[in-house]
PDB file of C-alpha atoms and ligand atoms in Angstrom:
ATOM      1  CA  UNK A   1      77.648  73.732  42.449  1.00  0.00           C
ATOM      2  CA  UNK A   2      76.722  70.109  43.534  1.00  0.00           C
ATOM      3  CA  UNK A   3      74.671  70.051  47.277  1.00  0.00           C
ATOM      4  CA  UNK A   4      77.075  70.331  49.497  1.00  0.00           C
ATOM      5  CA  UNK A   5      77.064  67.978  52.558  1.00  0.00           C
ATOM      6  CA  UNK A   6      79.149  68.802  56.069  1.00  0.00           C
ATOM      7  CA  UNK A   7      80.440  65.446  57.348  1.00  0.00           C
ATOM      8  CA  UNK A   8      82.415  65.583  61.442  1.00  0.00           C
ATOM      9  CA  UNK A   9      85.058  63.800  60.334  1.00  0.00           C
ATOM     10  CA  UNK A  10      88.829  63.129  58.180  1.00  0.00           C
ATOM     11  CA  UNK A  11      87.845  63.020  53.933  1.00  0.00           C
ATOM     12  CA  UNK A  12      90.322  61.929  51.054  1.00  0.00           C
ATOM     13  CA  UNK A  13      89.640  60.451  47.816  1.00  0.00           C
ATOM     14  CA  UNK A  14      88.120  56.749  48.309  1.00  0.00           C
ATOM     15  CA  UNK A  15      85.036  55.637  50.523  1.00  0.00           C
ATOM     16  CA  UNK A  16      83.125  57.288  52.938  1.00  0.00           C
ATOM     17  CA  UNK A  17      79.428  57.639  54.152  1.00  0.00           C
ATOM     18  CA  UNK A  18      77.067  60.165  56.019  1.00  0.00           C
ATOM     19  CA  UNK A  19      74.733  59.417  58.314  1.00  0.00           C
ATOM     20  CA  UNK A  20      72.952  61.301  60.400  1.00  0.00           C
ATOM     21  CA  UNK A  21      71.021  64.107  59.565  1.00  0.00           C
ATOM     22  CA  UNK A  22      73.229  64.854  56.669  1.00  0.00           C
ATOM     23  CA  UNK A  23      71.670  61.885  55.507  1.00  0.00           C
ATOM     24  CA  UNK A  24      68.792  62.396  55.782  1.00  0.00           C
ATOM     25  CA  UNK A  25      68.735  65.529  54.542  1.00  0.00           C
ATOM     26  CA  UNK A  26      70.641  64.049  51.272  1.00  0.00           C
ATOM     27  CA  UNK A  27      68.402  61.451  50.265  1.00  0.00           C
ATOM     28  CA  UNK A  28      64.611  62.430  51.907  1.00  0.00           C
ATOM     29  CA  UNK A  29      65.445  66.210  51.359  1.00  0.00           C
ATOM     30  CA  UNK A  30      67.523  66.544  47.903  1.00  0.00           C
ATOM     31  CA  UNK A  31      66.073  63.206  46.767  1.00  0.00           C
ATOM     32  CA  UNK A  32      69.497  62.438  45.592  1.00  0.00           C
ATOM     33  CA  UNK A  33      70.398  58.659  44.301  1.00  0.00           C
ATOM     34  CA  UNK A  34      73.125  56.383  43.147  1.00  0.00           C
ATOM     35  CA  UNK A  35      75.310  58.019  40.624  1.00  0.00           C
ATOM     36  CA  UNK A  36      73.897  61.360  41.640  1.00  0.00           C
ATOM     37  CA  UNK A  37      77.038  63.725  42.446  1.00  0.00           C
ATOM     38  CA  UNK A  38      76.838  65.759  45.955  1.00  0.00           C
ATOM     39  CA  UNK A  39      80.067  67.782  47.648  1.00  0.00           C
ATOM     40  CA  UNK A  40      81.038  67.194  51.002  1.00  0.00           C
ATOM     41  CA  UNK A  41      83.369  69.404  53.188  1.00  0.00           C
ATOM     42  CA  UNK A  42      84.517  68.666  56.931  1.00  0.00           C
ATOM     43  CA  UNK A  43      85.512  72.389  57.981  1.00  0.00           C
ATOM     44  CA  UNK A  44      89.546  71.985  56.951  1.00  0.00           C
ATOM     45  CA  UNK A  45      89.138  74.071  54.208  1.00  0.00           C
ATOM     46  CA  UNK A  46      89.179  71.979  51.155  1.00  0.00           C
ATOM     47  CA  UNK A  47      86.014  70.596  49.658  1.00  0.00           C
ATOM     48  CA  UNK A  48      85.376  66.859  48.096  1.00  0.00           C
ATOM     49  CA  UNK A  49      83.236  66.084  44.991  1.00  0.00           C
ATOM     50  CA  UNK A  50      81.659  62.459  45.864  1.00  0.00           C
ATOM     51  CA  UNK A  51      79.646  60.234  43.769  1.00  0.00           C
ATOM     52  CA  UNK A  52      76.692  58.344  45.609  1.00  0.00           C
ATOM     53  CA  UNK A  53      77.084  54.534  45.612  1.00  0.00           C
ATOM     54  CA  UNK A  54      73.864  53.764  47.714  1.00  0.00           C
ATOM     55  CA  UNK A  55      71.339  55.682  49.683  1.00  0.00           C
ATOM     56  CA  UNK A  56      69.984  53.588  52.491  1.00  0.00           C
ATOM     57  CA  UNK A  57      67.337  54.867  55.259  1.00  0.00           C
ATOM     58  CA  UNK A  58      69.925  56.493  57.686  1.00  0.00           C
ATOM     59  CA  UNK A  59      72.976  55.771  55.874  1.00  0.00           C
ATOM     60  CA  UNK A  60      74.531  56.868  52.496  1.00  0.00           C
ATOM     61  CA  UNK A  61      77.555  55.231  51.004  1.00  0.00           C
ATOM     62  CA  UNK A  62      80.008  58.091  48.683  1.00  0.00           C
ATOM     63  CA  UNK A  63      83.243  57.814  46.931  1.00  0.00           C
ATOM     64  CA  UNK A  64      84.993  61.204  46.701  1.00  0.00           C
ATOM     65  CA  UNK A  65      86.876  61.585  43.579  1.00  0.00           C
ATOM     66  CA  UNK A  66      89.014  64.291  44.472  1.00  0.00           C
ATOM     67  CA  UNK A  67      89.784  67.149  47.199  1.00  0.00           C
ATOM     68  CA  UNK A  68      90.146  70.633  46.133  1.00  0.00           C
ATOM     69  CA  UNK A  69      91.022  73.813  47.857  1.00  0.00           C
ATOM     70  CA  UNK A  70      89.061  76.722  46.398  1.00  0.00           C
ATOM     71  CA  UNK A  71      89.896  80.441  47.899  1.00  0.00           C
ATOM     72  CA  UNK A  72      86.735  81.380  49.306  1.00  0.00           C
ATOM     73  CA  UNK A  73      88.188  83.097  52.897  1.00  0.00           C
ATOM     74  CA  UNK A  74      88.985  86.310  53.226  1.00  0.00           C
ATOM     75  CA  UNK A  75      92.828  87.143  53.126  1.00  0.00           C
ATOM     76  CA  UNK A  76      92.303  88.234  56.738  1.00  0.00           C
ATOM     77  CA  UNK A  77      90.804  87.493  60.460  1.00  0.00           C
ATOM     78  CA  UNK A  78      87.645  89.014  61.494  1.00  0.00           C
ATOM     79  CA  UNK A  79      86.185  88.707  64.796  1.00  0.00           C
ATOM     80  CA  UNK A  80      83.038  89.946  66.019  1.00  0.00           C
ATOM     81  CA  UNK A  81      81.850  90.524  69.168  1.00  0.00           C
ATOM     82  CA  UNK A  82      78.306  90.766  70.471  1.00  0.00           C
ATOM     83  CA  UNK A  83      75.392  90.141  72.645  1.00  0.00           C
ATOM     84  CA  UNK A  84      73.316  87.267  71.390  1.00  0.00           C
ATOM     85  CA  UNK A  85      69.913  89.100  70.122  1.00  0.00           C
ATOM     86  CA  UNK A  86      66.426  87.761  70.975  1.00  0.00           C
ATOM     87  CA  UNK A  87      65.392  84.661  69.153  1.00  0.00           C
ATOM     88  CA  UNK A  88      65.576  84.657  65.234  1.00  0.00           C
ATOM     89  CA  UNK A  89      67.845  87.428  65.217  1.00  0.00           C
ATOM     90  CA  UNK A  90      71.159  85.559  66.567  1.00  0.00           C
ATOM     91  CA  UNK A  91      70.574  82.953  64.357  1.00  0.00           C
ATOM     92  CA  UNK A  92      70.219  85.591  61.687  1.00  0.00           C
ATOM     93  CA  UNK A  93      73.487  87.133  62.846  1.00  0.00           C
ATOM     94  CA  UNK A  94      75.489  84.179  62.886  1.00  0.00           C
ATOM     95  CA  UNK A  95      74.466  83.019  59.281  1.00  0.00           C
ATOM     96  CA  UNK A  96      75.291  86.299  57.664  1.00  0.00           C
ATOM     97  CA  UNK A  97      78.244  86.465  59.453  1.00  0.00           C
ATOM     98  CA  UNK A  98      79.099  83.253  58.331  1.00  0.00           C
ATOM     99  CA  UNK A  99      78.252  84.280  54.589  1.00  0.00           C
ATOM    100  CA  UNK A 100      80.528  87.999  54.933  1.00  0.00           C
ATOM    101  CA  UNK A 101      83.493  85.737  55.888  1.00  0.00           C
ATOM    102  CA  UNK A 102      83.698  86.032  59.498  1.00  0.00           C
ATOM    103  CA  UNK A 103      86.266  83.903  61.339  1.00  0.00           C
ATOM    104  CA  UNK A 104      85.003  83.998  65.179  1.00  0.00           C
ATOM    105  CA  UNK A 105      81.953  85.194  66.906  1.00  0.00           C
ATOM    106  CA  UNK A 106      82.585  85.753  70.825  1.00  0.00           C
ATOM    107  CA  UNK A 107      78.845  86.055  72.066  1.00  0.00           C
ATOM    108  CA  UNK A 108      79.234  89.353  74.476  1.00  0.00           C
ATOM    109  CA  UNK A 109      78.061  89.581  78.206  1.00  0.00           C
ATOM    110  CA  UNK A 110      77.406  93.357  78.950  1.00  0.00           C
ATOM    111  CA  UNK A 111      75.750  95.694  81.399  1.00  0.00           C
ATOM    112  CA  UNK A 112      72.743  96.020  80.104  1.00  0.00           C
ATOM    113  CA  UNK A 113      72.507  92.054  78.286  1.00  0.00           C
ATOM    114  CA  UNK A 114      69.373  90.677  78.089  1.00  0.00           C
ATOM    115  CA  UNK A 115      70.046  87.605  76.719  1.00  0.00           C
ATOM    116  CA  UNK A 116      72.192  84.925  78.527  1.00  0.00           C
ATOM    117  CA  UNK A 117      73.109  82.206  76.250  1.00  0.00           C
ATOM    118  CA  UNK A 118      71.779  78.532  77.904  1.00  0.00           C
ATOM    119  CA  UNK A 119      73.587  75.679  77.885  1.00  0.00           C
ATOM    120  CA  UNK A 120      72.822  73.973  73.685  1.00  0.00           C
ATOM    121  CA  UNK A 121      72.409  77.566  72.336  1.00  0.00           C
ATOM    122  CA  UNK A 122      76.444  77.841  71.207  1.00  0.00           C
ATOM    123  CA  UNK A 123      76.298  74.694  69.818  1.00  0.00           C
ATOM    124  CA  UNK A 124      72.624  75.555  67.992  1.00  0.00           C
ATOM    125  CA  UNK A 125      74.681  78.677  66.581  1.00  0.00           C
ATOM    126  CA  UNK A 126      77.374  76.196  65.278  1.00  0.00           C
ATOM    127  CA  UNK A 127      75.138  74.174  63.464  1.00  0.00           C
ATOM    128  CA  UNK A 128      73.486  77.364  61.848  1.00  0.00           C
ATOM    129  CA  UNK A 129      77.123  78.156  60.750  1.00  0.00           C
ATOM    130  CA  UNK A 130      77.430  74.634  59.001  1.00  0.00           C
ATOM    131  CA  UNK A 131      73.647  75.557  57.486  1.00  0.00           C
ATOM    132  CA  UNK A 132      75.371  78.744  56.130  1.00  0.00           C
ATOM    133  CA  UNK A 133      78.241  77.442  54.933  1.00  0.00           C
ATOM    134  CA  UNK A 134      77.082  74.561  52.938  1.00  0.00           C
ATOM    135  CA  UNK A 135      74.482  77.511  51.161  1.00  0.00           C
ATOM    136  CA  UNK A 136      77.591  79.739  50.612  1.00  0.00           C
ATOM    137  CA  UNK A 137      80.162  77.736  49.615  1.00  0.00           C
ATOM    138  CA  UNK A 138      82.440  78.459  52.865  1.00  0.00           C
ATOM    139  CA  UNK A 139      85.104  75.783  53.532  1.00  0.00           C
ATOM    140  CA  UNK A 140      86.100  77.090  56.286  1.00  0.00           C
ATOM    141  CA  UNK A 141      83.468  76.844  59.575  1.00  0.00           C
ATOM    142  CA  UNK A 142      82.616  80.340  61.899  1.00  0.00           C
ATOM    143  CA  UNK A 143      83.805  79.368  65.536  1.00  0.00           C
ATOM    144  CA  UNK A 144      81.414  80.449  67.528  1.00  0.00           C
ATOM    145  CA  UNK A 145      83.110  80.804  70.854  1.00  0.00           C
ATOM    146  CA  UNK A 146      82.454  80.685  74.846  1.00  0.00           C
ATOM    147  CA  UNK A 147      79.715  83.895  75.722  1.00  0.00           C
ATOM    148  CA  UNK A 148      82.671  86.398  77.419  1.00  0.00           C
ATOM    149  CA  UNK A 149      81.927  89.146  80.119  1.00  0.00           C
ATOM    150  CA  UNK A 150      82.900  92.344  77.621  1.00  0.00           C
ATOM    151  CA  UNK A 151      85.567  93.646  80.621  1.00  0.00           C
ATOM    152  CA  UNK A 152      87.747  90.224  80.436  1.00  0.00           C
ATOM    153  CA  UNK A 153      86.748  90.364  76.232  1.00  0.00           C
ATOM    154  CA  UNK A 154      88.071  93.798  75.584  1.00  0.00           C
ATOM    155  CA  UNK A 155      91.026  92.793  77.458  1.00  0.00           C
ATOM    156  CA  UNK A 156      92.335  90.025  75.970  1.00  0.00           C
ATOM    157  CA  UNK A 157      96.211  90.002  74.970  1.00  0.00           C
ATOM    158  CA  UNK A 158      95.442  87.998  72.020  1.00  0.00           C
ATOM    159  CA  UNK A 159      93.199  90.612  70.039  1.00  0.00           C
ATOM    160  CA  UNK A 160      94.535  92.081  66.471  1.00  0.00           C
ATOM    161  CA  UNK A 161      95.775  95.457  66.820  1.00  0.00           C
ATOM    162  CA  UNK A 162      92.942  96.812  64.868  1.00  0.00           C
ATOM    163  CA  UNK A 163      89.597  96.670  67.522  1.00  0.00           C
ATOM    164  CA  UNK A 164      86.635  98.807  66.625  1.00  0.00           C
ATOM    165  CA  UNK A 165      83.889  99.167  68.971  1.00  0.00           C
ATOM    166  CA  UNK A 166      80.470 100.850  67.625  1.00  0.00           C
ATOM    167  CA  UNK A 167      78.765 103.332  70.104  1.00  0.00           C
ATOM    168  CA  UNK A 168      76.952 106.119  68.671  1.00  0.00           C
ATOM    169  CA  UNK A 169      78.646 109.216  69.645  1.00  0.00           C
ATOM    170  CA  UNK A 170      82.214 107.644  68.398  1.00  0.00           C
ATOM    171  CA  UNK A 171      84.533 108.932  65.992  1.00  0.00           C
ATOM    172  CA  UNK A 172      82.581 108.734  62.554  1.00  0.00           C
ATOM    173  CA  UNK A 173      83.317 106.737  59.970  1.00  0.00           C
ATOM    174  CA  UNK A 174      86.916 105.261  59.317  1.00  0.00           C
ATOM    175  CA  UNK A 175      88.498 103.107  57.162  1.00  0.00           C
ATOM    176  CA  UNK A 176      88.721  99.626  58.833  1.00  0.00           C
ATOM    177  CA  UNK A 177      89.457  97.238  55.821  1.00  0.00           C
ATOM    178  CA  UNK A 178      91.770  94.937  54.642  1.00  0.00           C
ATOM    179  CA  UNK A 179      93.915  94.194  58.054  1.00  0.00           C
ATOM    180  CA  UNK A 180      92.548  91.506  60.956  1.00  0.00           C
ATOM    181  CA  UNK A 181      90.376  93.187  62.996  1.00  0.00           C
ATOM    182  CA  UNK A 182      88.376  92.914  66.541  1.00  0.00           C
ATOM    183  CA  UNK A 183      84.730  94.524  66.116  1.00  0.00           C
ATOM    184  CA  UNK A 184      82.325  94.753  69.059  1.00  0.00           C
ATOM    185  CA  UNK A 185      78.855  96.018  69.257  1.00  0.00           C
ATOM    186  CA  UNK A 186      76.919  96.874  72.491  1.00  0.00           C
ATOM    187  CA  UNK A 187      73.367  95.233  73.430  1.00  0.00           C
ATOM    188  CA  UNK A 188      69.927  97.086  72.905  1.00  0.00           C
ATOM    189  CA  UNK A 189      70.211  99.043  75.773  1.00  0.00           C
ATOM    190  CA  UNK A 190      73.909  99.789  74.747  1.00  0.00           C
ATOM    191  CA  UNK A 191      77.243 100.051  76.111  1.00  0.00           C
ATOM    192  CA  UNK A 192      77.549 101.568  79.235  1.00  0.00           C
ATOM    193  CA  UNK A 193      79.525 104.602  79.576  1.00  0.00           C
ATOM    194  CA  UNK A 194      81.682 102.642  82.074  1.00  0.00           C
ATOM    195  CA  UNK A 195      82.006  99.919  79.434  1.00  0.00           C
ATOM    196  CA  UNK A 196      83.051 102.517  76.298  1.00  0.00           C
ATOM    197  CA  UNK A 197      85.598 104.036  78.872  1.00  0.00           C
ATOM    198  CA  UNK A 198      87.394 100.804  79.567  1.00  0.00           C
ATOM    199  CA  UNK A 199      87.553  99.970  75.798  1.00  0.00           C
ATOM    200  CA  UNK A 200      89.127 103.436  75.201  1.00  0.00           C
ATOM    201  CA  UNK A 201      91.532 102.671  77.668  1.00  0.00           C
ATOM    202  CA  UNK A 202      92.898  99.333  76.744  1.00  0.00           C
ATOM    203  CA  UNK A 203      93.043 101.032  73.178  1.00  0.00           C
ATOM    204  CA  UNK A 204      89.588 100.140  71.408  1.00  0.00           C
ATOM    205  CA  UNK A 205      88.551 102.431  68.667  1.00  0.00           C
ATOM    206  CA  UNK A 206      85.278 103.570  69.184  1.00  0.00           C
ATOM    207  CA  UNK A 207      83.466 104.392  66.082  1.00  0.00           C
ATOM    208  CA  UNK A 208      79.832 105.645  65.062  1.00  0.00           C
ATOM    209  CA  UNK A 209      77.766 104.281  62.493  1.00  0.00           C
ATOM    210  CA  UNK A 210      75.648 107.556  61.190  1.00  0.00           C
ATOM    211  CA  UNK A 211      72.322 109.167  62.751  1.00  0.00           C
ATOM    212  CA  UNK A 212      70.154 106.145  63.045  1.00  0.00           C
ATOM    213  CA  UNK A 213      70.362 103.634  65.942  1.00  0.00           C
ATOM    214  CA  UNK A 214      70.682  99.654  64.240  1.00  0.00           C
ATOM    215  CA  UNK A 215      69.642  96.983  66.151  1.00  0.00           C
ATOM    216  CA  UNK A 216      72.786  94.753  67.121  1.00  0.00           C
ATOM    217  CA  UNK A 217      72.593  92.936  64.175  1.00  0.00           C
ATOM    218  CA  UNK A 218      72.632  95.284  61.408  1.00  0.00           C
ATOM    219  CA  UNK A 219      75.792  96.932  63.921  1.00  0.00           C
ATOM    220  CA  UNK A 220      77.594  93.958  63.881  1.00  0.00           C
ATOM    221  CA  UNK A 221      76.738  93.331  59.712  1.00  0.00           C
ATOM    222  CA  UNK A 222      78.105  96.836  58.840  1.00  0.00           C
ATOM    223  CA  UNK A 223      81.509  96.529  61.212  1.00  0.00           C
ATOM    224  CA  UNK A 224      81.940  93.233  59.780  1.00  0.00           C
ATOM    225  CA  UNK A 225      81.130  94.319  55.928  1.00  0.00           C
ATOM    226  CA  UNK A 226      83.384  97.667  56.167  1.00  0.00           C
ATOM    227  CA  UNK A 227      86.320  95.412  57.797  1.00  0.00           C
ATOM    228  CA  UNK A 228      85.621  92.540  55.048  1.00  0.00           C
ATOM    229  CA  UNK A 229      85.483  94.424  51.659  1.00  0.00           C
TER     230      UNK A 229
HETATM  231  N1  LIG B 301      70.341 103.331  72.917  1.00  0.00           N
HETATM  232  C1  LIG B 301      71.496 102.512  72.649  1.00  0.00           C
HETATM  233  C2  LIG B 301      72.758 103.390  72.611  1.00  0.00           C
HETATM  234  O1  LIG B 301      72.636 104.601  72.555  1.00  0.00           O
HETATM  235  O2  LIG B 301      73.875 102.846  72.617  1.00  0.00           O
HETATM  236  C3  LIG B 301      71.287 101.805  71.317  1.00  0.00           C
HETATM  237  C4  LIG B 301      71.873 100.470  71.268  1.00  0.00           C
HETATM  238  S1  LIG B 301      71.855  99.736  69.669  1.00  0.00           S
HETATM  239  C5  LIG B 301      70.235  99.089  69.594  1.00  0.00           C
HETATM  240  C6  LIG B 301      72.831  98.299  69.895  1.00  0.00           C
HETATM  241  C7  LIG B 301      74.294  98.476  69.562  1.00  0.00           C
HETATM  242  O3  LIG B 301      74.436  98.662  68.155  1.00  0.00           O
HETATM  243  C8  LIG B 301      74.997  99.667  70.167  1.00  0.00           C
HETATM  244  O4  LIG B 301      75.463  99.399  71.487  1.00  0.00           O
HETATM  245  C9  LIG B 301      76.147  99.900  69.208  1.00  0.00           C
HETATM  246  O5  LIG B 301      77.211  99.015  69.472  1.00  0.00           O
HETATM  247  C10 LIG B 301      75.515  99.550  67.877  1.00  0.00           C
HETATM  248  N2  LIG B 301      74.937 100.710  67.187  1.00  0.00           N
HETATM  249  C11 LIG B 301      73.668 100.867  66.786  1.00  0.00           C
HETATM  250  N3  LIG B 301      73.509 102.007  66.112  1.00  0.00           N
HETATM  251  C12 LIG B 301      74.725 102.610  66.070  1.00  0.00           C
HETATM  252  C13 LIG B 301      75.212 103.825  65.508  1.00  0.00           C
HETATM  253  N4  LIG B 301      74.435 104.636  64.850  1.00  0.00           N
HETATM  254  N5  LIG B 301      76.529 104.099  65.668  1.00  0.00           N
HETATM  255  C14 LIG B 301      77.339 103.273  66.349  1.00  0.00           C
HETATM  256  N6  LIG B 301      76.936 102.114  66.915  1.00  0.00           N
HETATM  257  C15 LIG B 301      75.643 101.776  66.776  1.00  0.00           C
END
């Protein structure tokens, strides 16, 4: 696969150019030149093998010779719901996230949340998403979406019927594949009881993961791997 390139913007065969730290990271990073081939893909799903006309110091001129749609999604929705983690860790959640196929990330305010996400942080996520999917080959971007108390979350009359919450103690394991699915995980401290209660109610499975406690981002990799695959 050529280097693939995210460029914020409309692509069709013909002339275009990145600039920007796409860019840069083309021609200082990858060291690519004229006639070198790179792929660029804008998040619409279809991706769009370029040849490099010139490589300038912030600007590099392309002309994409065709646009192709290779399946690379999953066949259905996956959204995952969680508390941010502390430092590396979210941005290590988001990018395997990204790479399992994830369509949405809702970052979860709980009870017991330690982390708050500050203003730039959601958008910081996004661009770890774009890192992600130009290493994976994902068309498609993760939307990471607004942080969301988890009582107005859990709530929400738009959620697939399938939603899975993980709280040890649940119902063990259960088949959760193939269908669109809601999956929410609790922060360090966990879900309150209050929390878990209010899930059951509004008709959230609540499912265990096995006898050892994972931190919230292994949680949130096994819902999302057992819903993927
Ligand atoms: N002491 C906390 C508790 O008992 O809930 C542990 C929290 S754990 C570090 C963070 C989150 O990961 C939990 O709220 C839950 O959503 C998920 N989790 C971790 N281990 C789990 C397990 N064995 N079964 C189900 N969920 C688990």
């Amino acid at each position: 696969m050529s280097d693939r390139f995210y460029v914020n913007c409309a692509l069709s065969v013909g002339d275009t150019e990145l600039t920007g730290p796409e860019a840069h990271h083309l021609a200082t990073v990858c060291r690519l030149r004229p006639g070198d081939h790179a792929c660029l893909f804008n998040g619409d799903g279809r991706e769009y093998p370029a040849q490099i006309t010139a490589v300038g110091r912030h600007r590099v001129n392309l002309v994409v010779q065709e646009s192709l749609a290779p399946q690379r999604e999953l066949g259905t929705h996956l959204q995952v719901a969680a508390p941010l983690p502390k430092g590396d860790r979210a941005q290590f959640l988001v990018e395997k996230l990204t790479e399992l196929g994830v369509t949405s990330f809702v970052p979860l305010l709980c009870a017991r949340s330690v982390v708050h996400p500050r203003e730039g942080k959601l958008d910081k996520l996004q661009r770890y998403v774009i890192e992600a999917s130009k290493q994976c080959g994902r068309n498609v971007l993760l939307q990471v979406e607004p942080a969301e108390e988890w009582a107005s979350y859990c709530r929400r009359g738009e959620l697939p019927t399938i939603r899975v919450l993980a709280h040890p103690g649940g119902a063990s394991h259960d088949r959760i594949g193939g269908t669109d699915a809601a999956l929410a995980v609790g922060p360090e401290g966990g879900f309150s009881d209050e929390e878990v209660e209010l899930a059951r109610q509004v008709g959230w499975r609540v499912m265990d993961l096995g006898p050892r406690i994972l931190r919230v981002e292994t949680a949130a990799l096994v819902l999302a791997t057992l819903a993927a695959y």
